[in-house]
PDB file of C-alpha atoms in Angstrom:
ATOM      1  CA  UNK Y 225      86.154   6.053  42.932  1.00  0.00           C
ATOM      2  CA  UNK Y 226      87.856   6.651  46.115  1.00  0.00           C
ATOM      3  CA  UNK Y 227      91.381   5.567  45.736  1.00  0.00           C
ATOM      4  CA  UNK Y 228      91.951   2.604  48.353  1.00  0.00           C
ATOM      5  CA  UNK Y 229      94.541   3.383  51.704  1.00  0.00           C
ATOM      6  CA  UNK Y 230      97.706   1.925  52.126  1.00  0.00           C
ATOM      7  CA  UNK Y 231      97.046  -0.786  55.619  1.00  0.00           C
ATOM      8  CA  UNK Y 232      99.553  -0.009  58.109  1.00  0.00           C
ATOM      9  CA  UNK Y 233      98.338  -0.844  61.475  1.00  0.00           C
ATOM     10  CA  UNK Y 234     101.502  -0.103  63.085  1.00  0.00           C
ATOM     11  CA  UNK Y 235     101.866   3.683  61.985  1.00  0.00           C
ATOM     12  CA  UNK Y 236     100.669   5.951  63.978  1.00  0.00           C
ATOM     13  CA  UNK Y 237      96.334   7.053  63.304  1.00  0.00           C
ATOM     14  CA  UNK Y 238      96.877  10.081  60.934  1.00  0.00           C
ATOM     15  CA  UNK Y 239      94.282  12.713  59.446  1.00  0.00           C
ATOM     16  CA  UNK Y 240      93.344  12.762  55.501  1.00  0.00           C
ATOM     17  CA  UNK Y 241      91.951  15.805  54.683  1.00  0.00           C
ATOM     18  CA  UNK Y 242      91.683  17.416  58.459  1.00  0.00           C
ATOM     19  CA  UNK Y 243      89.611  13.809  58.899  1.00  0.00           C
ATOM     20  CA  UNK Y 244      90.501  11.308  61.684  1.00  0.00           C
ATOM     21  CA  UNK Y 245      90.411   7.810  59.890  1.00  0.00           C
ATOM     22  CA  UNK Y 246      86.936   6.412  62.147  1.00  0.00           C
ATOM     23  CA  UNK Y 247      85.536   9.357  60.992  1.00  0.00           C
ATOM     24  CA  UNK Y 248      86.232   8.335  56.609  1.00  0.00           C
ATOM     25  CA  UNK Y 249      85.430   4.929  57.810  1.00  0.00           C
ATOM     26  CA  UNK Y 250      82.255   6.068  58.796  1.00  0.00           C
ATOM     27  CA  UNK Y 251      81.389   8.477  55.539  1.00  0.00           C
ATOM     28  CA  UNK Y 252      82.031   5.243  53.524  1.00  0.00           C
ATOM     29  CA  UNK Y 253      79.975   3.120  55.586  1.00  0.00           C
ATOM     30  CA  UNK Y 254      77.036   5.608  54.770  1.00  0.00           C
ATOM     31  CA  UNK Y 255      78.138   5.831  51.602  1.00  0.00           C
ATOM     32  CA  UNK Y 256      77.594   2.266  50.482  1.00  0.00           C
ATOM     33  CA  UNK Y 257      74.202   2.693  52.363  1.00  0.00           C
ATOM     34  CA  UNK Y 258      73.327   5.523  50.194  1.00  0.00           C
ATOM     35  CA  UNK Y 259      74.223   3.269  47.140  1.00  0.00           C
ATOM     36  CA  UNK Y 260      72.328   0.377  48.583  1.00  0.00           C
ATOM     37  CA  UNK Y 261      69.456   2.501  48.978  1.00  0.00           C
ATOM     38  CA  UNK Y 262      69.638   3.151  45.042  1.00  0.00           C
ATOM     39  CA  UNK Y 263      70.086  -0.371  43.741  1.00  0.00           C
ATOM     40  CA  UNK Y 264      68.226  -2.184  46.362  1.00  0.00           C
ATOM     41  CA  UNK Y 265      64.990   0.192  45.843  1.00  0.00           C
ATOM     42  CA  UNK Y 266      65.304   0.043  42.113  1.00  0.00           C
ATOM     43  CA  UNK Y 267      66.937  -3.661  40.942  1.00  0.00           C
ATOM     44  CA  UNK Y 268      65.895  -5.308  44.086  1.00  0.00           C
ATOM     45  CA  UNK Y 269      68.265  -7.065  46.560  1.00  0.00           C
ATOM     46  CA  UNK Y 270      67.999 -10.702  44.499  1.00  0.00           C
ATOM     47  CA  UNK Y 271      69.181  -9.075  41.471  1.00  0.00           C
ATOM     48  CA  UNK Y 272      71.915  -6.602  42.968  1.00  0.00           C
ATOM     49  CA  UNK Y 273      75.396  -6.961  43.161  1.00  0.00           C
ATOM     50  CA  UNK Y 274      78.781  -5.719  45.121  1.00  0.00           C
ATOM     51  CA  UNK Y 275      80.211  -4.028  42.515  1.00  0.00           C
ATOM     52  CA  UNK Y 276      76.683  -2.138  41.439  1.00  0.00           C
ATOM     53  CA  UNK Y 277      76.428  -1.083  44.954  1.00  0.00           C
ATOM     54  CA  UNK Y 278      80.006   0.306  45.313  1.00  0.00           C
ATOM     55  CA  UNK Y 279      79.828   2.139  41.660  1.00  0.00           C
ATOM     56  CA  UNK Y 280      76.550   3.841  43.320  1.00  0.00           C
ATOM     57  CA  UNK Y 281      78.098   4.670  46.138  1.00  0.00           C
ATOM     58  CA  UNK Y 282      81.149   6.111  44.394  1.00  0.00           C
ATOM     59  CA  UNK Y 283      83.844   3.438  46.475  1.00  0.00           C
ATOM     60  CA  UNK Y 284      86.232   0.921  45.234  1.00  0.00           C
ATOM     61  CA  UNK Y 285      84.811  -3.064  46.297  1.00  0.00           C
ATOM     62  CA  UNK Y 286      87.935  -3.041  49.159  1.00  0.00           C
ATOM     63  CA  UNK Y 287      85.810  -0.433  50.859  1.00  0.00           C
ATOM     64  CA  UNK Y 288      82.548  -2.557  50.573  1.00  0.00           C
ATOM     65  CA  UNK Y 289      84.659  -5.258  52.980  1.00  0.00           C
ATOM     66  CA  UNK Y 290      85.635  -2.479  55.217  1.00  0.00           C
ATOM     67  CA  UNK Y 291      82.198  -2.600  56.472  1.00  0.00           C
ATOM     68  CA  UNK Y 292      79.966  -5.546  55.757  1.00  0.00           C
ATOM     69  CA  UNK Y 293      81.242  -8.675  54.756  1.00  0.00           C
ATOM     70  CA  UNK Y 294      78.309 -10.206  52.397  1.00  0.00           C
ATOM     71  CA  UNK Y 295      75.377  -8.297  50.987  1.00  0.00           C
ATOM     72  CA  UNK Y 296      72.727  -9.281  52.985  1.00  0.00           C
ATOM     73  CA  UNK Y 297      74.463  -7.679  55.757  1.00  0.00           C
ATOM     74  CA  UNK Y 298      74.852  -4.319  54.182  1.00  0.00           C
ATOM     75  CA  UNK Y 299      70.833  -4.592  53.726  1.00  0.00           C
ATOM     76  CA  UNK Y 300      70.184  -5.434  57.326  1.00  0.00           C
ATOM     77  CA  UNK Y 301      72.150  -2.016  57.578  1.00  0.00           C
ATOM     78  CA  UNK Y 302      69.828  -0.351  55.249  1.00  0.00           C
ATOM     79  CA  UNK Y 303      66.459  -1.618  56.622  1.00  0.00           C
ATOM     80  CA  UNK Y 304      68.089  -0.548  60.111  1.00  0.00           C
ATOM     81  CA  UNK Y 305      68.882   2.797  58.930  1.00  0.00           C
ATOM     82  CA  UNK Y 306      65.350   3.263  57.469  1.00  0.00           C
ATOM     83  CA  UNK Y 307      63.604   2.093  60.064  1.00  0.00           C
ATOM     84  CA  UNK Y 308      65.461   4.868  62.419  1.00  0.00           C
ATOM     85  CA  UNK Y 309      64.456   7.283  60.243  1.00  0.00           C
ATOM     86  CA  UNK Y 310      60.869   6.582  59.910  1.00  0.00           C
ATOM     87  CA  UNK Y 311      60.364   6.408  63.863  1.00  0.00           C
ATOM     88  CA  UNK Y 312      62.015   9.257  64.496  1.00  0.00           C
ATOM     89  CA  UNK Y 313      59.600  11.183  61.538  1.00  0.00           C
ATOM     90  CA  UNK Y 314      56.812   9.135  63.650  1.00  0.00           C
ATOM     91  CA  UNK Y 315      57.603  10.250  66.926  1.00  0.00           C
ATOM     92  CA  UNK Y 316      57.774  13.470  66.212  1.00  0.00           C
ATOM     93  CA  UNK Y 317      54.557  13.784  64.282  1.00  0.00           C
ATOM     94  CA  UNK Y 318      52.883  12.290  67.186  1.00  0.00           C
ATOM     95  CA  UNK Y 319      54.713  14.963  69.738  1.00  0.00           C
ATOM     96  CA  UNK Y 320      52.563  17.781  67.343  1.00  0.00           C
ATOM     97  CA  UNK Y 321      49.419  15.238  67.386  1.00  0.00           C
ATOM     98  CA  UNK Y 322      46.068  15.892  68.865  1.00  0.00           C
ATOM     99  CA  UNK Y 323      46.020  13.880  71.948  1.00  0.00           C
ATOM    100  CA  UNK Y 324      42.831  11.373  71.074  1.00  0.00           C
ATOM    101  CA  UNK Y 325      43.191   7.998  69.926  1.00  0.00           C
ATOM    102  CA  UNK Y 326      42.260   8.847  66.508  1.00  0.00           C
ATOM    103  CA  UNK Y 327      44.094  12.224  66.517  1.00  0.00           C
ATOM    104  CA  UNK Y 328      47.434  10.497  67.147  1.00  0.00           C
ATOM    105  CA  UNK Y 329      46.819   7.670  64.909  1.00  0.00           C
ATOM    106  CA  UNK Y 330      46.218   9.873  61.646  1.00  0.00           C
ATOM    107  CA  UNK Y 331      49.194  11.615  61.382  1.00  0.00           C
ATOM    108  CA  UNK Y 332      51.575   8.340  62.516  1.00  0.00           C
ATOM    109  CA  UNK Y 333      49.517   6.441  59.244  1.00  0.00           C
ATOM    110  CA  UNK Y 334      50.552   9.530  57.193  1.00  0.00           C
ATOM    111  CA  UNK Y 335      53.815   9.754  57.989  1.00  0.00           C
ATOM    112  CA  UNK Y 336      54.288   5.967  57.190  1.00  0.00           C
ATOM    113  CA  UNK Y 337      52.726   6.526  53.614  1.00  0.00           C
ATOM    114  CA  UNK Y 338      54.493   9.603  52.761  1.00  0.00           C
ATOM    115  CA  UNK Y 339      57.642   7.587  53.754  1.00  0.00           C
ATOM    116  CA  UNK Y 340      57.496   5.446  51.110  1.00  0.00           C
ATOM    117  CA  UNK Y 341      56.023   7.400  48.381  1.00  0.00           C
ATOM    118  CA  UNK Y 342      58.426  10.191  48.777  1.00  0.00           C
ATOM    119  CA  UNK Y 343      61.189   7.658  48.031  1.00  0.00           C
ATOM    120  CA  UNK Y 344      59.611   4.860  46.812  1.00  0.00           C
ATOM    121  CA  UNK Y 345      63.178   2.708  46.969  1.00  0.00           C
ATOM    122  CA  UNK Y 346      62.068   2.828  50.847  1.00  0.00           C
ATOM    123  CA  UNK Y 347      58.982   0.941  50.163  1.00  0.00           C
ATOM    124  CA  UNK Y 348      60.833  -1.789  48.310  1.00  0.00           C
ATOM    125  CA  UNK Y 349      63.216  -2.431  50.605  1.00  0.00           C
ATOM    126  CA  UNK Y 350      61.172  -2.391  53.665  1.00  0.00           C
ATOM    127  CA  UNK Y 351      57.558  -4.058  52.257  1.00  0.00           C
ATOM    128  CA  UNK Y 352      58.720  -5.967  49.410  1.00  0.00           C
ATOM    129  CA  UNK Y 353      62.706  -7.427  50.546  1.00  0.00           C
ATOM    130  CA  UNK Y 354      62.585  -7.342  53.493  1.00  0.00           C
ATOM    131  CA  UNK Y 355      60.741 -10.368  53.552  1.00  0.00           C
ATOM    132  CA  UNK Y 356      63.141 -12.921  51.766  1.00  0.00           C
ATOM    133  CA  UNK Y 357      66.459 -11.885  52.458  1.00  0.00           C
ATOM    134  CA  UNK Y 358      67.276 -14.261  55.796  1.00  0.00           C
ATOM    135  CA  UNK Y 359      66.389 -14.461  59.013  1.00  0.00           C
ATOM    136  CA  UNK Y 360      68.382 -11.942  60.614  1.00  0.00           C
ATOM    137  CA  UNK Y 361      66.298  -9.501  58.242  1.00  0.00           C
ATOM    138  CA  UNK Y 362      63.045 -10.940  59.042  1.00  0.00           C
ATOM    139  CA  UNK Y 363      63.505 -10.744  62.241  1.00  0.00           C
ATOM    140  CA  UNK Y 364      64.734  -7.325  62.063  1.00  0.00           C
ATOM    141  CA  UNK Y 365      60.994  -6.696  60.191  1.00  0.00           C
ATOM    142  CA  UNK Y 366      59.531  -8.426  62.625  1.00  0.00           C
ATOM    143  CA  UNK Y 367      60.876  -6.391  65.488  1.00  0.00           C
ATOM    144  CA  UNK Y 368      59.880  -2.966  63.653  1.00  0.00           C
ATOM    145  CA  UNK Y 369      56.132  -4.181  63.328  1.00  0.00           C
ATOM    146  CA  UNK Y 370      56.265  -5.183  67.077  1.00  0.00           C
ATOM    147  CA  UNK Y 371      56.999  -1.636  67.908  1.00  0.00           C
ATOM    148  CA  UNK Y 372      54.456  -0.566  65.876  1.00  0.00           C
ATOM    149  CA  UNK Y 373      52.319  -2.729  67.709  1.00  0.00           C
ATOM    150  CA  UNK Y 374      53.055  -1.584  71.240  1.00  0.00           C
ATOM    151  CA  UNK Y 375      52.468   2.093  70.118  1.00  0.00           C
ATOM    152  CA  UNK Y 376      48.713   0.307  68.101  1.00  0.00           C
ATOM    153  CA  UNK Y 377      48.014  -1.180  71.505  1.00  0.00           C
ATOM    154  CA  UNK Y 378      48.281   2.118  73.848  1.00  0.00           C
ATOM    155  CA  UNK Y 379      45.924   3.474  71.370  1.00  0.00           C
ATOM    156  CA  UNK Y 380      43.559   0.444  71.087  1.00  0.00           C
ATOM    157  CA  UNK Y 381      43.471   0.308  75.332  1.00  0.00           C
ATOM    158  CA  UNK Y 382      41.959   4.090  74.762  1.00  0.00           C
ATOM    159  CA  UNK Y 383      39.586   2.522  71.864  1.00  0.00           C
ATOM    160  CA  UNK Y 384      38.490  -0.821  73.648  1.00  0.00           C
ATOM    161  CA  UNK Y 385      36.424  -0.159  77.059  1.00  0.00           C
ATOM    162  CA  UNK Y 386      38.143  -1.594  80.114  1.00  0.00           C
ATOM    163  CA  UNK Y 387      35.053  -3.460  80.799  1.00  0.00           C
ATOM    164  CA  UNK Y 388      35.676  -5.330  76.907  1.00  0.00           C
ATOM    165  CA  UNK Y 389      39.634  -5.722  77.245  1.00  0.00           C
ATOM    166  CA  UNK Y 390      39.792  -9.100  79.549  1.00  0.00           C
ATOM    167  CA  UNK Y 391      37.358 -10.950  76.379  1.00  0.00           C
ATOM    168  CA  UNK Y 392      39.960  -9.831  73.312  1.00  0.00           C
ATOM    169  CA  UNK Y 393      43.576 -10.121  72.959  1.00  0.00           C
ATOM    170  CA  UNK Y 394      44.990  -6.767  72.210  1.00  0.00           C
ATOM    171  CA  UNK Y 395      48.384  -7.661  71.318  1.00  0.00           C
ATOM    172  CA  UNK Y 396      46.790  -9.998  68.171  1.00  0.00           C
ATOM    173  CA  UNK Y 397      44.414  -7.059  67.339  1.00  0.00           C
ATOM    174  CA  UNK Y 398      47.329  -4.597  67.241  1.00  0.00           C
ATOM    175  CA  UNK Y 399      49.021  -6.706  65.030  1.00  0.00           C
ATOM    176  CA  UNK Y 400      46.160  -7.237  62.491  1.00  0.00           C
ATOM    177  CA  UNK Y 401      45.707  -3.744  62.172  1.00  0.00           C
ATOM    178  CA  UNK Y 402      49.149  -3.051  61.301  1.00  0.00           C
ATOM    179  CA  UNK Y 403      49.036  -5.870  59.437  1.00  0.00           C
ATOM    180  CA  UNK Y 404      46.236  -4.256  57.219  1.00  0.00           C
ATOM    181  CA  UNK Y 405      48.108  -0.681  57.166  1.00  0.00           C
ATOM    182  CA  UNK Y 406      51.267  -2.470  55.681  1.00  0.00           C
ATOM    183  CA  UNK Y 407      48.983  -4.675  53.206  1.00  0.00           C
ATOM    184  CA  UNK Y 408      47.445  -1.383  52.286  1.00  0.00           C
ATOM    185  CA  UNK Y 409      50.433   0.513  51.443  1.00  0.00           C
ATOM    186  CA  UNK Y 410      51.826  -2.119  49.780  1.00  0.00           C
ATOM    187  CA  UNK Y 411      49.208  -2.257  47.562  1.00  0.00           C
ATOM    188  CA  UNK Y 412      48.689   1.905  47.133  1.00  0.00           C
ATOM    189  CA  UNK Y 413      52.428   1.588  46.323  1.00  0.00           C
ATOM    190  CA  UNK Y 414      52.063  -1.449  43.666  1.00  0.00           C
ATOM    191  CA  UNK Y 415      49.714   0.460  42.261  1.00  0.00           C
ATOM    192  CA  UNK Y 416      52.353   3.503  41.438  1.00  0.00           C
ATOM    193  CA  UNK Y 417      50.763   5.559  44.220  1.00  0.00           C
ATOM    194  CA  UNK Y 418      47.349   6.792  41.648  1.00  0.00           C
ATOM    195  CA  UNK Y 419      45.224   7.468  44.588  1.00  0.00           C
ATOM    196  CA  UNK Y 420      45.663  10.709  46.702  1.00  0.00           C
ATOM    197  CA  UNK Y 421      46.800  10.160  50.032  1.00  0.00           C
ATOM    198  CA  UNK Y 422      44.211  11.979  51.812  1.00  0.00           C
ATOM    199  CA  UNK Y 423      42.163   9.244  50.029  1.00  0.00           C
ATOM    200  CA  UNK Y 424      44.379   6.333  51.199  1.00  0.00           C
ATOM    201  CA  UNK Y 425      44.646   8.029  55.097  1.00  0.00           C
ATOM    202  CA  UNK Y 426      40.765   7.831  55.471  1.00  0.00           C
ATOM    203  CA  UNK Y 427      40.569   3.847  54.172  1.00  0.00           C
ATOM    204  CA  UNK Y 428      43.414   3.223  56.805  1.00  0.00           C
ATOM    205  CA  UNK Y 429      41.470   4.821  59.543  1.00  0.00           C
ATOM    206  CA  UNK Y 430      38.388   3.336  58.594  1.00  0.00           C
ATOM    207  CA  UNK Y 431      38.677   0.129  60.314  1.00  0.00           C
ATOM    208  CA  UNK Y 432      39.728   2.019  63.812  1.00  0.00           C
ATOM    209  CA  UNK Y 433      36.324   4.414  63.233  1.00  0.00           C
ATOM    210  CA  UNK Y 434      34.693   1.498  63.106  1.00  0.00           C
ATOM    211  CA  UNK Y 435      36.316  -0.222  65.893  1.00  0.00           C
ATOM    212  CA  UNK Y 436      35.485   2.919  67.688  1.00  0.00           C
ATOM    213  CA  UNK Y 437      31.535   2.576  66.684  1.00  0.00           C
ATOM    214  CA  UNK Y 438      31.037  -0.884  67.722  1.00  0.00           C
ATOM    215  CA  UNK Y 439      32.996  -0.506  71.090  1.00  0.00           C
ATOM    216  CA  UNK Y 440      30.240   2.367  71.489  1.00  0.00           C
ATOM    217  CA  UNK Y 441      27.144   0.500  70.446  1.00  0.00           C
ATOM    218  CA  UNK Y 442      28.439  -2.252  73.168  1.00  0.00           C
ATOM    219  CA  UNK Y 443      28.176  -0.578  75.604  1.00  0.00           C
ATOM    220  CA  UNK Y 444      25.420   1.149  74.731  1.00  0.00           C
ATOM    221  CA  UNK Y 445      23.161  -2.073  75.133  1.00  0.00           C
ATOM    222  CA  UNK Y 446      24.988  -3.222  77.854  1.00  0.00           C
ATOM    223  CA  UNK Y 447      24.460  -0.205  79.253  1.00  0.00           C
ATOM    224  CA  UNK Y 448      20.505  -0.540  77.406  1.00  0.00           C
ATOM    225  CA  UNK Y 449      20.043  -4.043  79.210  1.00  0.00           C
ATOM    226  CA  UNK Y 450      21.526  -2.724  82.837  1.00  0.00           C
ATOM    227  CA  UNK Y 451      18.845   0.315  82.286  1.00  0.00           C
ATOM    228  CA  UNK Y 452      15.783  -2.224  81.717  1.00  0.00           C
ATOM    229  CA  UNK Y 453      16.284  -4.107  84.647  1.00  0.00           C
ATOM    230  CA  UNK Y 454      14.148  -3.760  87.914  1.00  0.00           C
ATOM    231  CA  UNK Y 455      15.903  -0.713  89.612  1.00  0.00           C
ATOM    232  CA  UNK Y 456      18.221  -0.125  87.145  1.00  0.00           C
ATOM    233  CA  UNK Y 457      16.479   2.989  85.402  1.00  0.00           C
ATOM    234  CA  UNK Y 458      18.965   5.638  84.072  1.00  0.00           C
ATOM    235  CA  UNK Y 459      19.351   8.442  86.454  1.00  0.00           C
ATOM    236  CA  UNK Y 460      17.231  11.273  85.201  1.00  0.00           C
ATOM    237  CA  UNK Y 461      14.956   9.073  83.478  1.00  0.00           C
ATOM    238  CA  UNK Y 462      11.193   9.495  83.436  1.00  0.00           C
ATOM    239  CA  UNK Y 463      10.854   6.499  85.113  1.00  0.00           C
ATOM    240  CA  UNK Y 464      13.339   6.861  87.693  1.00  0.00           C
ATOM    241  CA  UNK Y 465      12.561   6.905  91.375  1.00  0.00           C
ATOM    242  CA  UNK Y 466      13.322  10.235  93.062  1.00  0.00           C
ATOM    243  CA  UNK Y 467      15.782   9.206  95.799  1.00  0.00           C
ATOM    244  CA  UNK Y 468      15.163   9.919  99.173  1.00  0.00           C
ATOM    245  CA  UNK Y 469      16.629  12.956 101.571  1.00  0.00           C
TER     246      UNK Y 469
END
C-alpha cells in the first residue's frame, strides 16, 4: 500500500520522487481504475467493494476519496475510460479500412469483438453493468451507442438508395443494428467466446449483406416496372427506339 500524505494545504506544492503532486494524484486515479477494471470485470460492480478495489489497485481507502467519492462514480470512470479506448482502436481501424460500406464496417465489428474477448473484464463492465448501475451510467451507455449510431448511419446512407431514404427512418435502423451487434457479442461472450471470430464477424455482417441485397432487388423492379412502361425501354435494349440525329 501506498503510505497516505501528510494534508498541508498551506505548505508550499513540493515534488515526491522528482513527481509534482497533480501528477501522483493522477497515477492513483488510474490506479484505482486499473483495480476497478479487475474487480468490476471479475466480481461484478453489485458485489464489489472499496476496500477490494483499493487492495487491487495497491492504495490505501484515503486515496480511493481522493478521487471519487462513492463507487458508482469510480465505474462511470471506468466505462469512460473504456469507451475512449475502444473508439480510438475503432477509428483507427477504420483510417486502414477499405473505403466501401461493407469494407469499413468489418473491421469496426472486429475491433469491437476483439475488445472484449481480449479482456473479457471489458465486456462485463460495458455489456453486462453498465446497465444497472444508475442513471448517470446509463446514460453514459446510452451516449456511446449513439455514437455508434451516427458512424452506422453514414454507412447505412451509402447502403439505402437516396430514392428509399425519405420512406425509413435511419436513425431507428442504425440503432437496431447496433442493437443486434451488442446482443450478439453479448451472447458470443456468455458463451465463453467457443466460436471463432472470423465465424462471429460474418453473422454480424450478415444482416447489412442482406440489407445490401434487398436495397438492390428494389430497385431493380423499380427500375423493372419504369423499363415496362410505354417509352420507358432500357437504353440499349432490343426493343428500344433508336433516337433520332
Amino acid at each position: 500500500m501506498e503510505p497516505a500524505l501528510p494534508d498541508t494545504p498551506s505548505s508550499p506544492r513540493r515534488r515526491y520522487g522528482g513527481v509534482l503532486p497533480e501528477e501522483r494524484q493522477r497515477l492513483r486515479r488510474t490506479k484505482l481504475i486499473e483495480g476497478a477494471i479487475e474487480v468490476f470485470g471479475t466480481k461484478g460492480f453489485h458485489a464489489a467493494t472499496v476496500r477490494e478495489v483499493c487492495v487491487a489497485a495497491h492504495l490505501t481507502e484515503r486515496y480511493f476519496y481522493e478521487s471519487f467519492k462513492t463507487l458508482p462514480q469510480l465505474f462511470l470512470a471506468t466505462y469512460a475510460d473504456l469507451r475512449e479506448q475502444l473508439m480510438a482502436l475503432t477509428l483507427l481501424a477504420l483510417s486502414r479500412a477499405e473505403p466501401t460500406p461493407l469494407g469499413m464496417l468489418e473491421p469496426a465489428i472486429r475491433v469491437f469483438l476483439e475488445f472484449i474477448r481480449d479482456d473479457p473484464r471489458r465486456g462485463r463492465i460495458m455489456l453486462v453493468d453498465s446497465l444497472g448501475v444508475n442513471d448517470e451510467v446509463a446514460a453514459l451507455s446510452g451516449a456511446t451507442a449513439r455514437d455508434y449510431s451516427t458512424m452506422m448511419r453514414q454507412h447505412l446512407h451509402l447502403l439505402v438508395p437516396k430514392a428509399r431514404v425519405a420512406e425509413i427512418n435511419l436513425d431507428l435502423l442504425a440503432e437496431g443494428m447496433i442493437g443486434l451487434n451488442v446482443l450478439l457479442a453479448s451472447r458470443w461472450m456468455q458463451d465463453g467466446f467457443v466460436e471463432p471470430i472470423d465465424k462471429v464477424v460474418r453473422t454480424n455482417l450478415m444482416p447489412y449483406q442482406g440489407l445490401l441485397a434487398l436495397m438492390g432487388s428494389v430497385m431493380g423492379s423499380v427500375m423493372g416496372s419504369v423499363v415496362g412502361e410505354p417509352g420507358g425501354e432500357a437504353p440499349g435494349s432490343p426493343s428500344a427506339k433508336p433516337t433520332s440525329r
